[in-house]
Coordinates of N, CA and C in Angstrom, one line a residue:
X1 N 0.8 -1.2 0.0 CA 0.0 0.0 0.0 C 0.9 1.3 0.0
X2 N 2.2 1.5 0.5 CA 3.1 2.8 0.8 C 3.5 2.6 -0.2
X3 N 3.8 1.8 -1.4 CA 4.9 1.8 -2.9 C 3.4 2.1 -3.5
X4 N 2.2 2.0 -3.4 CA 1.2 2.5 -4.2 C 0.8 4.0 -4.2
X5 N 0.7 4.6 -2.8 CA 0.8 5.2 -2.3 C 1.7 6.8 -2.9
X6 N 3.4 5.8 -2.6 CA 4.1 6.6 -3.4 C 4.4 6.8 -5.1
X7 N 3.8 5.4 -5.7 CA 3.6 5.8 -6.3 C 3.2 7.1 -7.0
X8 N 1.8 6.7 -6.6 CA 0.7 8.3 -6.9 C 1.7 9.3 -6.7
X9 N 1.9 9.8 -5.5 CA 2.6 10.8 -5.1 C 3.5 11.4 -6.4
X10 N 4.6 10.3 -6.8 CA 5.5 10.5 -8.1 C 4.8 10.9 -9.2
X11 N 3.8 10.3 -9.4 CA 3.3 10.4 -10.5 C 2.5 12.0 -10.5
X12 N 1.9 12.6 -9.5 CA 1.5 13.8 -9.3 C 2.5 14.3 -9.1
X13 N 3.5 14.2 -8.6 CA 4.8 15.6 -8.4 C 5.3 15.6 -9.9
X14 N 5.2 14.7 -10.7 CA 5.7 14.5 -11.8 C 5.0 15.5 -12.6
X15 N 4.0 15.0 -12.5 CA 3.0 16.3 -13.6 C 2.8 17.6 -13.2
X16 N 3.4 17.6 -11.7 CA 3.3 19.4 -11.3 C 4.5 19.7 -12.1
X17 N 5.1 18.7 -11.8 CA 7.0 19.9 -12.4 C 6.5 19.8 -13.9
X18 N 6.2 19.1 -14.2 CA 6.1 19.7 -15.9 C 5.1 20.5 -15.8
X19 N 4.3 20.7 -15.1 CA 3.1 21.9 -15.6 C 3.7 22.9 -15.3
X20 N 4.8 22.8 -13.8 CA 5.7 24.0 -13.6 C 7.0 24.5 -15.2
X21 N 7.3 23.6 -15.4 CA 8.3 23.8 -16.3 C 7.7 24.6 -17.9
X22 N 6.5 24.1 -17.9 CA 5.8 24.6 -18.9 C 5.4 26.0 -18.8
X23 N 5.3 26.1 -17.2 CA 4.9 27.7 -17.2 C 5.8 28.7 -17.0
X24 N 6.7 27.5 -16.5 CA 8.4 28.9 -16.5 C 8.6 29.2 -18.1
X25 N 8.7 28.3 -18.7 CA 8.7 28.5 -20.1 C 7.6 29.5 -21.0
X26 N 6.7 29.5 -20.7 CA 5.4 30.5 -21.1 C 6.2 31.8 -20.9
X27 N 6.1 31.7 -19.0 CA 6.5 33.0 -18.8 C 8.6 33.4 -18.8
X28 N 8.8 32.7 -19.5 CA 10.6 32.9 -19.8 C 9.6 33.6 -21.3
X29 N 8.9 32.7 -22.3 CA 8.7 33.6 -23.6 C 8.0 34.6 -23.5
X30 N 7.3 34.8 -23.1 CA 6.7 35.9 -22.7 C 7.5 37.2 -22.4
X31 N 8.4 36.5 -21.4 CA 10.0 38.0 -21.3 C 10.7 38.1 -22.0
X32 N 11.1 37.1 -23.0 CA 11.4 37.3 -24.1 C 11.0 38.3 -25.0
X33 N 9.1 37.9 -25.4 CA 8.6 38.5 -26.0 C 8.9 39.9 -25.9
X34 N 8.7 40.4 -24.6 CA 8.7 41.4 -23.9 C 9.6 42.2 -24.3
X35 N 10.8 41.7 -24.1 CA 12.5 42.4 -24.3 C 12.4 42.4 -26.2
X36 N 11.8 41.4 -26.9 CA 12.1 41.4 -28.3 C 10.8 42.9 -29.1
X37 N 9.8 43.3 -28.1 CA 9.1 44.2 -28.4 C 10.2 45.7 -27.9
X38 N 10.6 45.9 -26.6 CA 11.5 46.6 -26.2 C 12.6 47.1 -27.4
X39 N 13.3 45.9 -27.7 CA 14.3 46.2 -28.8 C 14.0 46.5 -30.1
X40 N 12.4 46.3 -30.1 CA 11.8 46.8 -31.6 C 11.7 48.6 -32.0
X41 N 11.4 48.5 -30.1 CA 11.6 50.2 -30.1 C 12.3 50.7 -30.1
X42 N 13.1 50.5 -29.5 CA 14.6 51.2 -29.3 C 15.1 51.1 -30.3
X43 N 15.0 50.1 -31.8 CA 15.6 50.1 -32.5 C 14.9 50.9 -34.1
X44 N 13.8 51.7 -33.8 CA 12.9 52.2 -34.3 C 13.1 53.5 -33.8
X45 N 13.3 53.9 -32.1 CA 14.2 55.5 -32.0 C 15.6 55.3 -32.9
X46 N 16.5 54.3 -32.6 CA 17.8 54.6 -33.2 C 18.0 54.9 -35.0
X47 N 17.1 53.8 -36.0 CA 16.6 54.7 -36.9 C 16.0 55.6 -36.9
X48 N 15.4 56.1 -36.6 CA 15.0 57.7 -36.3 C 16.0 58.5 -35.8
X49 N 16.6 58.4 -35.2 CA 18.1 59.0 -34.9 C 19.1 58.9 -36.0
X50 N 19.0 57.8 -36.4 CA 20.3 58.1 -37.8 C 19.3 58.8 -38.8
X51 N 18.1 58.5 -39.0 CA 18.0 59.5 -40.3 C 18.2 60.9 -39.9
X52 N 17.5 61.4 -38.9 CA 17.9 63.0 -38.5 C 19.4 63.2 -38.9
X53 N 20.4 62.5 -38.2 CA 21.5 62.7 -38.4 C 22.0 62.8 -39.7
X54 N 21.6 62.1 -40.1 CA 21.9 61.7 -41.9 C 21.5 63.4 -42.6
X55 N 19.9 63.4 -41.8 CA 19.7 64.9 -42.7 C 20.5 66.3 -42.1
X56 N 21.4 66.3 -40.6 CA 22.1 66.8 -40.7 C 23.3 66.6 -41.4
X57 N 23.7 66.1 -41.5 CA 25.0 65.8 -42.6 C 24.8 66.1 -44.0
X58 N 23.6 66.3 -44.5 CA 23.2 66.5 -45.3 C 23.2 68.0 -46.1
X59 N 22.0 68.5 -44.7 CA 22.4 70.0 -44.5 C 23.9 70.6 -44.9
X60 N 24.5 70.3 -44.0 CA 26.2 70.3 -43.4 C 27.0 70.7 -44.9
X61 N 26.7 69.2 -45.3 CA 27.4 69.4 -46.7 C 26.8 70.2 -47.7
X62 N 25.6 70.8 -47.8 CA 24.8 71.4 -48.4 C 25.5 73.1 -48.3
X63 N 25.4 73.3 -46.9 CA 26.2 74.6 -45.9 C 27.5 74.4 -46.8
X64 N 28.4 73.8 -46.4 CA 29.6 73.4 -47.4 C 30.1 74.1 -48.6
X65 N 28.9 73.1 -49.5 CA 29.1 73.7 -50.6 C 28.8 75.2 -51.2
X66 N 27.8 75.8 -50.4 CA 27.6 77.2 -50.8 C 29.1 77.8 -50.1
X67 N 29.3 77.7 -48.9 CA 30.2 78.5 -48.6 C 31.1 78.4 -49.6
X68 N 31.9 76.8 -49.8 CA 33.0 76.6 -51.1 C 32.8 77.6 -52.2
X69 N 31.0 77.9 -52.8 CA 30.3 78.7 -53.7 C 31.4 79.7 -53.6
X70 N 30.5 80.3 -52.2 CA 31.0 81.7 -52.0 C 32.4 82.3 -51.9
X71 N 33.5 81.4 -51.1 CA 34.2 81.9 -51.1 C 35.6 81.7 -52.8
X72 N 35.0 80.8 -53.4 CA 35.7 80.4 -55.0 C 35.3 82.0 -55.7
X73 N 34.0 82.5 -55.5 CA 33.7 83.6 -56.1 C 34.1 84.8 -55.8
X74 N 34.6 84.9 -54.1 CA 35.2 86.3 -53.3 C 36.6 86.1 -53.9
X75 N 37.4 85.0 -53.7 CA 38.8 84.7 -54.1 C 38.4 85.6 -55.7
X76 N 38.0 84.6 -56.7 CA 38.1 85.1 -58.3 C 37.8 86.5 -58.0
X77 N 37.0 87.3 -57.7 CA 36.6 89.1 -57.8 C 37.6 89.6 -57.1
X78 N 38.4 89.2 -55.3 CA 39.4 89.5 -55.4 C 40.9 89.8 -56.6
X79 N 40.9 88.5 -57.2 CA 42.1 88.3 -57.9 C 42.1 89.6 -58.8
X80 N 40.7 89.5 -59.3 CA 40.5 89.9 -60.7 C 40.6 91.9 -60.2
X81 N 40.1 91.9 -59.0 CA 40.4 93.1 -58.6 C 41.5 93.9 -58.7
X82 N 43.3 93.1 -57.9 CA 44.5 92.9 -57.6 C 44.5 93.0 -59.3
X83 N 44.4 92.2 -60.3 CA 45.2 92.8 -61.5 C 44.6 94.2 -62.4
X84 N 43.0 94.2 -62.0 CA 43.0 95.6 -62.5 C 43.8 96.5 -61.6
X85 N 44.1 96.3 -60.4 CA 44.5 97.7 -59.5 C 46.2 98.1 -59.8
X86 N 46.9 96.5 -60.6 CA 48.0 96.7 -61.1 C 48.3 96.7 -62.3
X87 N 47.4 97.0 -63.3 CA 47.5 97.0 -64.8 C 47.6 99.1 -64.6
X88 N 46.5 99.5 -63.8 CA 46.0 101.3 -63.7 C 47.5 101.5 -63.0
X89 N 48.4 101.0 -62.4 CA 49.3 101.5 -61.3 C 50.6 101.4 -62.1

């Protein structure tokens, strides 16, 4: 009757730990899930971060090239200034 007994017993602790193990696992995916939603965002601000960035650099080089503009055209009307003021002299 006590090996029958314990039986049962085994056979009920048996099926608790797996219904435990099943639900550590639920809830292990579940935090998973959790963390893999987390990183969807974060990685949804960080693109959003590089494009801004990108359109600054964009800008930047845009800024750039006018200045380059400007100052290729101050230099040339300088120059061109310097040889009229020495052709009159």
């Amino acid at each position: 009757m006590i090996v029958g007994i314990n039986k049962q017993k085994h056979k009920f602790l048996t099926e608790r730990l797996e219904k435990l193990k099943e639900l550590s696992q639920k809830s292990s995916n579940e935090e998973i899930i959790d963390e893999g939603k987390i990183l969807e965002t974060e990685l949804v601000r960080l693109e959003d971060s590089l494009n801004q960035y990108d359109l600054l650099l964009q800008q930047l080089a845009s800024s750039r090239d006018a200045y380059n503009s400007i100052y290729e055209d101050v230099s040339l009307n300088a120059y061109k200034f310097i040889r009229k003021v020495r052709k009159h002299t």
